[in-house]
Short mmCIF file of C-alpha atoms in Angstrom, two decimals:
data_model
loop_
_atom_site.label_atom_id
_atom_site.label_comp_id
_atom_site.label_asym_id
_atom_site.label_seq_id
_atom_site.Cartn_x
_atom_site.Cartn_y
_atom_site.Cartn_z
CA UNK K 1 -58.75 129.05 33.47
CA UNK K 2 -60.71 129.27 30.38
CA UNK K 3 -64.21 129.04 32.86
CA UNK K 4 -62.77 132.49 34.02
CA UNK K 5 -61.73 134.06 30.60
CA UNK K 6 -65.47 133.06 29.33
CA UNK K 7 -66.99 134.31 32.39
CA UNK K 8 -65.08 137.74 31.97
CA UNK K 9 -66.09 137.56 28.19
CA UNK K 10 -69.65 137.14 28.92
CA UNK K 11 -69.13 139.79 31.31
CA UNK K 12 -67.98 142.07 29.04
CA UNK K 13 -70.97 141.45 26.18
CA UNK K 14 -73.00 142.28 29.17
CA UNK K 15 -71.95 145.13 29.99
CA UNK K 16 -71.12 146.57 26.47
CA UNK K 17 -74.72 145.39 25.40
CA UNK K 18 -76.11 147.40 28.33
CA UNK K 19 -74.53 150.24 27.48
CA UNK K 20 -75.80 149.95 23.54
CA UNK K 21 -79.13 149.86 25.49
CA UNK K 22 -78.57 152.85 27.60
CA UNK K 23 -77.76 155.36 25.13
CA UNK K 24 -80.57 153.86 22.88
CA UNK K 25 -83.13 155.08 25.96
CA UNK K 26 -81.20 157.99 26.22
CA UNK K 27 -81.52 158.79 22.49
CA UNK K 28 -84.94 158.12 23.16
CA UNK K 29 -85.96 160.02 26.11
CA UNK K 30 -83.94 163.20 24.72
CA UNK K 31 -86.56 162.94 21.67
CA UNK K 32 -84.12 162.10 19.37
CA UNK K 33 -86.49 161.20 16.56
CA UNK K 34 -88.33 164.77 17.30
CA UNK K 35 -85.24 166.35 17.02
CA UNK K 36 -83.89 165.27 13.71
CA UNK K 37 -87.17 166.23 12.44
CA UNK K 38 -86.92 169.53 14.01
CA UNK K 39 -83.29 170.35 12.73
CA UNK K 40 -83.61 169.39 8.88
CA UNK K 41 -86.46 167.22 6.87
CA UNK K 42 -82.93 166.22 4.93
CA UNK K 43 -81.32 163.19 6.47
CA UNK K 44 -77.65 163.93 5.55
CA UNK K 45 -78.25 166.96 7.65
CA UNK K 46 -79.53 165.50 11.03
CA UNK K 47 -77.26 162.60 11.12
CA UNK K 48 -74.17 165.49 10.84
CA UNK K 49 -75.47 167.08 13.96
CA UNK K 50 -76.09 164.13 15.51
CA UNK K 51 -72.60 163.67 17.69
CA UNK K 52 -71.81 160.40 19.18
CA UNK K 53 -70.63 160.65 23.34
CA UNK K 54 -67.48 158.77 22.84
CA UNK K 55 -66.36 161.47 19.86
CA UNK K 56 -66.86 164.28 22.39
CA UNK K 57 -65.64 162.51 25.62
CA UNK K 58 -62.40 162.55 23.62
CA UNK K 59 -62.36 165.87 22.37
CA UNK K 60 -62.49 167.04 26.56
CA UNK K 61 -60.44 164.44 27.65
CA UNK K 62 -64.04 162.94 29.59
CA UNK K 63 -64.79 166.25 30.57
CA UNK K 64 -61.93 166.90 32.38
CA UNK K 65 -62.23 170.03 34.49
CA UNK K 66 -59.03 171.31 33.26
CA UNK K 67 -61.40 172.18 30.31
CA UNK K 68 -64.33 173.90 31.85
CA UNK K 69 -64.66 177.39 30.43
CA UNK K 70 -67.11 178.13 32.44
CA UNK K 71 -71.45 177.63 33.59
CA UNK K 72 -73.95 178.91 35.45
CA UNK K 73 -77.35 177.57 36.39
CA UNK K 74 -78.02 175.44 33.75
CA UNK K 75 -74.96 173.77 33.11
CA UNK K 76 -71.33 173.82 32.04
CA UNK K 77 -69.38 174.41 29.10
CA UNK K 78 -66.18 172.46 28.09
CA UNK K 79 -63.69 173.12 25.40
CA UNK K 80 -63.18 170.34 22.94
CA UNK K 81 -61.27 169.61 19.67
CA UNK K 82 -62.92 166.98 18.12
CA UNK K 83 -61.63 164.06 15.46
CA UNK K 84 -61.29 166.77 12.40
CA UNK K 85 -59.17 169.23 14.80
CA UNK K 86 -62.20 171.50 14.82
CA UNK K 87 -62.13 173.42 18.39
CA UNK K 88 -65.54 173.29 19.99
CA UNK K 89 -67.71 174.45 22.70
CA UNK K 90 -69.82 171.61 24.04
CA UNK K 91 -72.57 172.20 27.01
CA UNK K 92 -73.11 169.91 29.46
CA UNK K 93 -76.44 169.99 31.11
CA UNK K 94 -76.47 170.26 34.78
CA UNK K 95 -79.91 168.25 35.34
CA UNK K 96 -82.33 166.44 33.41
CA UNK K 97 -85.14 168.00 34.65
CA UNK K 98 -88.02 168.12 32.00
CA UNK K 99 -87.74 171.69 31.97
CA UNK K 100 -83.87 171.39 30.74
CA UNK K 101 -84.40 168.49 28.27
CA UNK K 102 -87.58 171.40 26.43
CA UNK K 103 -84.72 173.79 26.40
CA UNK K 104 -82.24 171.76 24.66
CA UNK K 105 -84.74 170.95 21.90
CA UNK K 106 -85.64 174.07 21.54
CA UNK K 107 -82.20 176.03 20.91
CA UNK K 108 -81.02 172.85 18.88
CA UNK K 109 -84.48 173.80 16.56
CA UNK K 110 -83.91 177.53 16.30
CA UNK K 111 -80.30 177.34 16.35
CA UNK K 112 -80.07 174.99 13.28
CA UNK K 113 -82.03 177.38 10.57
CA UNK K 114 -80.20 180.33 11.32
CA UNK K 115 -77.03 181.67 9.75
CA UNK K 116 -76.37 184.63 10.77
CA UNK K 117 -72.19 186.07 11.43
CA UNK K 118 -73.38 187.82 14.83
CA UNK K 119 -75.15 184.34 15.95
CA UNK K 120 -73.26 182.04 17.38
CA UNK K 121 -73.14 179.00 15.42
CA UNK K 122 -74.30 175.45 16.45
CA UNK K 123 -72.39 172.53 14.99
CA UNK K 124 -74.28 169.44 16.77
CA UNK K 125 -75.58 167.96 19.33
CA UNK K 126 -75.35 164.21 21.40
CA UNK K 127 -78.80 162.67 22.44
CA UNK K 128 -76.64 159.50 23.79
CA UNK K 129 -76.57 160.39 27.36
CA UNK K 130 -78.68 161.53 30.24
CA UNK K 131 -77.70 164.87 29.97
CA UNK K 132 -77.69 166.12 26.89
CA UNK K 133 -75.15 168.13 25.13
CA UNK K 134 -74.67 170.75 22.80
CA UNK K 135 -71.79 171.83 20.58
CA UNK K 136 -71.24 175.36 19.32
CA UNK K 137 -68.49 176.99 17.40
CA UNK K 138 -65.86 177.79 19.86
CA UNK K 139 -65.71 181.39 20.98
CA UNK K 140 -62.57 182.82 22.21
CA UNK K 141 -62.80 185.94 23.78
CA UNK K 142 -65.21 185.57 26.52
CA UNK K 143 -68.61 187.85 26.68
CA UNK K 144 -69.26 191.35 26.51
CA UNK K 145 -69.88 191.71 29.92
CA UNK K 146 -66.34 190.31 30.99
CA UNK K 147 -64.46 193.21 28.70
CA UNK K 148 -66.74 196.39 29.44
CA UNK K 149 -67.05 195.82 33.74
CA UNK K 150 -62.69 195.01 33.56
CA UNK K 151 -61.05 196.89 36.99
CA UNK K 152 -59.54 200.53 35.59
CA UNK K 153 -60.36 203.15 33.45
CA UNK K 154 -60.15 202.00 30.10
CA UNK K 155 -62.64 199.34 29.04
CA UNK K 156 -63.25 198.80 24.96
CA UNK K 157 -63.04 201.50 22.60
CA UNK K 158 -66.07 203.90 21.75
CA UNK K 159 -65.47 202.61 18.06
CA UNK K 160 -65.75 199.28 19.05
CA UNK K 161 -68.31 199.54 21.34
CA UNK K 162 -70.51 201.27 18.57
CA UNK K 163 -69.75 198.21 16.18
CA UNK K 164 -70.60 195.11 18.69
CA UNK K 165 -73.99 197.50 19.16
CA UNK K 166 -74.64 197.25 15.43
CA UNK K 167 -73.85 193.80 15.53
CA UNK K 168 -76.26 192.64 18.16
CA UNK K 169 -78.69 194.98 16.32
CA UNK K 170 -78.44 193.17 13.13
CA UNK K 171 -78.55 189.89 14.40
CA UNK K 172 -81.85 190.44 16.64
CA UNK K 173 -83.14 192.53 13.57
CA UNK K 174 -82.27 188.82 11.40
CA UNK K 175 -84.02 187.22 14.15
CA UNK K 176 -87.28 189.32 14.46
CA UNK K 177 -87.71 189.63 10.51
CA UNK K 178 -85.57 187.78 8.41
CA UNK K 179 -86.40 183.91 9.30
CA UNK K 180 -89.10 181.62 7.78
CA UNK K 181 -90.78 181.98 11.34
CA UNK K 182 -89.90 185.35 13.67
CA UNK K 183 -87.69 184.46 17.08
CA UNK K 184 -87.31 186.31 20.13
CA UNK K 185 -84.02 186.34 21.77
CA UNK K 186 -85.68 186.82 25.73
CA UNK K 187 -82.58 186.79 27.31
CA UNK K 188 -80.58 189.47 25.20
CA UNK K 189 -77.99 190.74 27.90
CA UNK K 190 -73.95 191.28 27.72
CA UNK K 191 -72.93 187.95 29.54
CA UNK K 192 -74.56 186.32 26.52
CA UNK K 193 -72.90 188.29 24.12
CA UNK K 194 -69.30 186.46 22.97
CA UNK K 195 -66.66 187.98 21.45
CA UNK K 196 -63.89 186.28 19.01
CA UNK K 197 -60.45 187.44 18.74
CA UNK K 198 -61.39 189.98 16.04
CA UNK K 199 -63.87 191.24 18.97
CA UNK K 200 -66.88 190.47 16.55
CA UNK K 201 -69.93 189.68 18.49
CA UNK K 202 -71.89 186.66 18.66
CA UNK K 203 -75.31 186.40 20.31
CA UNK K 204 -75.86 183.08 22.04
CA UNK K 205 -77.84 181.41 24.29
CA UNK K 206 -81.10 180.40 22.97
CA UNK K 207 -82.83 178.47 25.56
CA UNK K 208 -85.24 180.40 26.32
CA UNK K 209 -86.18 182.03 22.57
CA UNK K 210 -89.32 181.54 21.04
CA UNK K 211 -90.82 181.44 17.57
CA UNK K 212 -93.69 183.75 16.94
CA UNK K 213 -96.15 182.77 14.31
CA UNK K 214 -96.47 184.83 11.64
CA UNK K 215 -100.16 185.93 12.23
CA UNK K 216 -99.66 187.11 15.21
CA UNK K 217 -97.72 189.90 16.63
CA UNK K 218 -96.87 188.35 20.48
CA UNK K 219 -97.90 185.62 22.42
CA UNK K 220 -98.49 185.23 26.48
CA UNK K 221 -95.92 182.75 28.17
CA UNK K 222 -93.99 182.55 31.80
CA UNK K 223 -91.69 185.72 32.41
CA UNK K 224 -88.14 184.31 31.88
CA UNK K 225 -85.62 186.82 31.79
CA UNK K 226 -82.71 188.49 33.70
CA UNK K 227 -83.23 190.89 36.03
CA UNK K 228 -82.19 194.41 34.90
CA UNK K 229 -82.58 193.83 31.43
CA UNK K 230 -86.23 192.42 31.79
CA UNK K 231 -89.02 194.38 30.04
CA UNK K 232 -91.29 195.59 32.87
CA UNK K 233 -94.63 195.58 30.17
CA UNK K 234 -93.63 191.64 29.94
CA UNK K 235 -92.29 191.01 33.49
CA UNK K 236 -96.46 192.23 34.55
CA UNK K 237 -98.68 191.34 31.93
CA UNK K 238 -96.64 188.08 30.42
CA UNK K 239 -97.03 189.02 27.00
CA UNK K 240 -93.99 188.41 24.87
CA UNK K 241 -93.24 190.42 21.88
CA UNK K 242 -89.83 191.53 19.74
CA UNK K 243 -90.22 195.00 21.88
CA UNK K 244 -88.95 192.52 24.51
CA UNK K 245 -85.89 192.37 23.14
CA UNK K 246 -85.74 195.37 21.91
CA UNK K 247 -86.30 197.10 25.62
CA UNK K 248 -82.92 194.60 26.45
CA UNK K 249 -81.17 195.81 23.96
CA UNK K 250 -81.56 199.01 25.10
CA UNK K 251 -80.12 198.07 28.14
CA UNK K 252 -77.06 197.05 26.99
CA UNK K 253 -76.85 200.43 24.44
CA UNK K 254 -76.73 202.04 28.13
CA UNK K 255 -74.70 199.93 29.50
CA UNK K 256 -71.87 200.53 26.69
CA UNK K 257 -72.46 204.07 27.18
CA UNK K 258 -71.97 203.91 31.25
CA UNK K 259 -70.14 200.82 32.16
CA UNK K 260 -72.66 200.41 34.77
CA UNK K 261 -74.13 196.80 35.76
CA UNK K 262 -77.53 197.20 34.97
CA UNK K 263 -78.55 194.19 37.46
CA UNK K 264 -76.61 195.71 40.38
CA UNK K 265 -76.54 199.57 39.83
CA UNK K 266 -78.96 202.11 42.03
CA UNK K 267 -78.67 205.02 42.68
CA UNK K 268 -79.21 207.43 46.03
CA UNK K 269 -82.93 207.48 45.79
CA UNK K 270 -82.79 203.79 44.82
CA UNK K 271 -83.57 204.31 41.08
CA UNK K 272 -82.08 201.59 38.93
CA UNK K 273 -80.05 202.12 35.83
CA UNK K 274 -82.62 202.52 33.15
CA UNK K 275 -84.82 204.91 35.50
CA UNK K 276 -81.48 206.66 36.12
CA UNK K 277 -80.00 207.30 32.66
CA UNK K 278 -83.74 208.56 31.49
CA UNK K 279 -83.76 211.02 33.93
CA UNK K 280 -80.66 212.34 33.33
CA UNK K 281 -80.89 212.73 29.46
CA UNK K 282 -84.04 214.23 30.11
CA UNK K 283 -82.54 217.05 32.46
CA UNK K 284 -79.54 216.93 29.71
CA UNK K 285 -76.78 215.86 32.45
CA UNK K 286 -76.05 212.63 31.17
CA UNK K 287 -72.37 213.44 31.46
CA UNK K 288 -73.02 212.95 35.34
CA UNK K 289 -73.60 208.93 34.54
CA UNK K 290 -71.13 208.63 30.96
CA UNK K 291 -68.59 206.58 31.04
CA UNK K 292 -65.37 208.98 31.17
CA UNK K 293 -63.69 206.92 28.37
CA UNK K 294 -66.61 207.69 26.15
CA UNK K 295 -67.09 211.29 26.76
CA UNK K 296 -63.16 211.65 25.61
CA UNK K 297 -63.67 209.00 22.55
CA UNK K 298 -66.87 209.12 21.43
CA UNK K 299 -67.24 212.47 19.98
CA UNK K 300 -71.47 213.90 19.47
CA UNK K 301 -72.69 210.45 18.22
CA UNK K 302 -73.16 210.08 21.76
CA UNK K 303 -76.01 211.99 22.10
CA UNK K 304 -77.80 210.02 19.37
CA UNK K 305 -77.25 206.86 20.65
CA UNK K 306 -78.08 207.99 23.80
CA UNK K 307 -81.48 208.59 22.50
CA UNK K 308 -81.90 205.85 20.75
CA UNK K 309 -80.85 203.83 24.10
CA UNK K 310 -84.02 206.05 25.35
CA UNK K 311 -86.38 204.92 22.51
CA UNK K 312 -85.58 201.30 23.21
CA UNK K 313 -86.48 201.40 26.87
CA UNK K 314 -89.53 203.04 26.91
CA UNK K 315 -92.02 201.90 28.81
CA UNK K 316 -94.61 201.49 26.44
CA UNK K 317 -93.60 198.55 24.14
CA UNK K 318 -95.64 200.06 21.04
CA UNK K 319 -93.47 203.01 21.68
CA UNK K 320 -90.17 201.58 20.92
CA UNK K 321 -88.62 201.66 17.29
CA UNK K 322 -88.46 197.39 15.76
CA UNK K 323 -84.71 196.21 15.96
CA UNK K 324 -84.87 197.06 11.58
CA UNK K 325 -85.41 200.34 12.32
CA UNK K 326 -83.08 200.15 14.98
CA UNK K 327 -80.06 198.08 12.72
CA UNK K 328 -80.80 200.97 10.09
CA UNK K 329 -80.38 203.88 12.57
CA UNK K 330 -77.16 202.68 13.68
CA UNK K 331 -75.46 201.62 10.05
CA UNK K 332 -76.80 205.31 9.00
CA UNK K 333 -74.55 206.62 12.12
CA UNK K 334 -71.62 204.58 10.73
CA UNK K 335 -72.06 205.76 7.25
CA UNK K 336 -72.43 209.68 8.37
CA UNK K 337 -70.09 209.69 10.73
CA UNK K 338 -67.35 207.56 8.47
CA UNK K 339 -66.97 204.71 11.64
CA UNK K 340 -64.71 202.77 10.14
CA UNK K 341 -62.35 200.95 12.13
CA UNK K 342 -58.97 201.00 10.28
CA UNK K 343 -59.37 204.66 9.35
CA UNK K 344 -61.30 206.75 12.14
CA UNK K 345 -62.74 209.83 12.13
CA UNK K 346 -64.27 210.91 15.24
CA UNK K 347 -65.42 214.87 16.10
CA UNK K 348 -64.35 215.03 19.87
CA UNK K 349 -66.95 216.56 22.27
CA UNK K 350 -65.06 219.82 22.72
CA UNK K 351 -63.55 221.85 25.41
CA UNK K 352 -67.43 223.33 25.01
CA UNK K 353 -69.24 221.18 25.32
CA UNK K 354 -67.94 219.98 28.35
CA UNK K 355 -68.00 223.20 29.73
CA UNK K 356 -71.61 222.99 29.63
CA UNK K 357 -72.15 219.62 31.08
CA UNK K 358 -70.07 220.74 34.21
CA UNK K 359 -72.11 223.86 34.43
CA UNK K 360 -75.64 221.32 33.99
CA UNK K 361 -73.88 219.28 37.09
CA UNK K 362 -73.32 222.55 39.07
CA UNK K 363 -76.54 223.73 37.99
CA UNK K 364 -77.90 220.50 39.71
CA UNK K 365 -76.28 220.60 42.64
CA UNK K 366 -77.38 224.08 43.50
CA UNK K 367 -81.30 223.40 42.63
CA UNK K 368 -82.09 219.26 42.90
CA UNK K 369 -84.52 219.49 40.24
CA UNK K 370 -87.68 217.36 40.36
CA UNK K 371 -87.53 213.87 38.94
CA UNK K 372 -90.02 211.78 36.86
CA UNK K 373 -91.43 208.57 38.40
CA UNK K 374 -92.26 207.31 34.83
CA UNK K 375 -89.84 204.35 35.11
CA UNK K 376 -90.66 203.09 38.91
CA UNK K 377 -91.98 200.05 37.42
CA UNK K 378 -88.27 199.15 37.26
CA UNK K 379 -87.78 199.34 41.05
CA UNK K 380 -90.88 197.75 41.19
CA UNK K 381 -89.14 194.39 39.66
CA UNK K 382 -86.29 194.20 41.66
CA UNK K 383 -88.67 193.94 44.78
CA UNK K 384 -91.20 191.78 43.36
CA UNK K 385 -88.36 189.32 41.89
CA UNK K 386 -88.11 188.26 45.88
CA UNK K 387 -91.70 186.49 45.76
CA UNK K 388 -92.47 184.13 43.47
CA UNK K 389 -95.65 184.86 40.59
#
């Protein structure tokens, strides 16, 4: 009897040793020396983000899938409440490809020296297992994407529509100009926008960002992206710069105006959204593409951010405005226009104006007129996205 119980204690030393060891070569190969130098030279800093597995194993119940929230491609995200009742996101790597483990480090590096209210917020991160994990503030309103494409007519208000867009303006502009060392987004679309239950936005998803050094103005790296919001000067020549992101966040100013997908949209002579929505402003019949909701709500500050939508996604990157100018543009709409949400005051398009736009549409119908090609590059993407570069 007691050669059993010291076998089984043995045992148990063994194994309990090996797993000391495991998560030691896990902290290791997950650069966890690298990475505490990368969030903060302060040591009291880095050993707060620094999460151990078994605190976050409880906090999901060991990842149960009864908290999933959700994933995609590179992995899945669990909701957690960990040991001081804080309620957490935590991401779960899918694979521990190289590729994945650069990623990690990265976002952990640029997401722990910024503070910013329209950035989502990273609270730590566990180096302890093969897949490493990061935990963000938890979220709790799902993306911007998942309220504006809902089934029905009414999606978000125009008044709240035009805040989240000054929102994700400010916190790009923070990003391109406001850090010790500029970072661009390169992934800026409305799946990785979140929303809390106030409906204030929080850009996330920083896998992909990179820092720009201060001396120079882009740099030339491997098109990563999502198709649809991709900037086509980037997706040809490789050469990253904050008009990147500011050609995406165009996108998504004309996706708030149109509910359209941008990703899945074309129209009869196969031009995408972007091509589309130039077009039309250009032959003033944008009310043919509007979203209905925002023709009734949004009053004549549609126009204007309809063209600043255009100045963002021009096709020459030296072209478009810097997210600044664009965070000022926006916050002098608000100020002129008195957008404020509690106490709204909002000129309706009138009976008019509308007039006018269904004349444009009959005007159309009668004489097709002839359409630029400026923006084929677009089209262009979508079929070269088939074949790899």
């Amino acid at each position: 009897m007691l050669l059993v119980l010291a076998t089984f204690f043995v045992a148990q030393r063994f194994k309990h040793k090996r797993q000391i060891l495991l998560k030691q070569k896990f902290f290791k190969q997950n650069r966890g020396q690298l990475l505490q130098q990368l969030v903060s030279p302060r040591i009291d800093i880095a050993e707060r983000m620094i999460i151990p597995i078994d605190e976050l194993a409880k906090a999901t119940n060991n990842f149960d899938k009864a908290r999933e929230l959700g994933g995609g491609g590179h992995g899945t995200v669990y909701k957690g409440i960990l040991s001081d009742l804080h309620v957490v996101a935590i991401k779960k790597s899918k694979i521990t490809v190289q590729k994945e483990i650069d990623e990690f480090i990265n976002e952990v590096a640029i997401l722990s020296q910024i503070n910013h209210r329209n950035v989502v917020k990273l609270i730590g991160c566990c180096l302890e297992t093969e897949v490493p994990l990061l935990v963000y503030e938890f979220v709790s309103n799902g993306t911007l994407y998942d309220h504006l494409h809902v089934e029905g007519p009414k999606s978000l208000s125009w008044v709240t529509r035009f805040r989240i867009a000054t929102e994700i303006a400010s916190a790009l502009a923070y990003l391109h100009s406001s850090v010790s060392i500029p970072i661009i987004h390169r992934d800026i679309k409305s799946s990785n926008i979140l929303l809390n239950e106030s409906m204030t936005s929080k850009v996330s998803d920083f896998g992909a960002s990179r820092y720009i050094p201060m001396d120079k103005t882009g740099l030339t790296t491997m098109v990563q992206g999502t198709i649809g919001y991709l900037d086509p000067m980037y997706f040809y020549t490789g050469r990253l710069t904050e008009k990147s992101d500011v050609y995406s966040f165009g996108v998504i100013l004309v996706e708030l105006l149109t509910r359209k997908k941008p990703f899945s949209y074309f129209f009869l002579d196969g031009d995408g959204l972007v091509s589309h929505f130039v077009k039309l402003l250009a032959d003033q019949m944008l009310v043919q593409i509007l979203d209905p909701q925002v023709i009734e709500e949004g009053g004549k500050e549609v126009h204007e951010l309809s063209i600043l939508a255009a100045s963002c996604i021009k096709l020459n990157a030296e072209d478009r405005p810097t997210m600044r100018q664009v965070e000022h543009t926006l916050e002098g709409l608000i100020v002129s226009k008195k957008f404020v949400q509690n106490n709204v005051e909002v000129e309706k398009i009138s009976e008019n104006d509308i007039t006018m736009m269904n004349c444009s549409l009959k005007k159309e119908r009668e004489s097709p007129p002839e359409c630029s090609r400026r923006y084929s590059m677009e089209e262009e993407i979508l079929m070269s996205a088939r074949y790899p570069r």
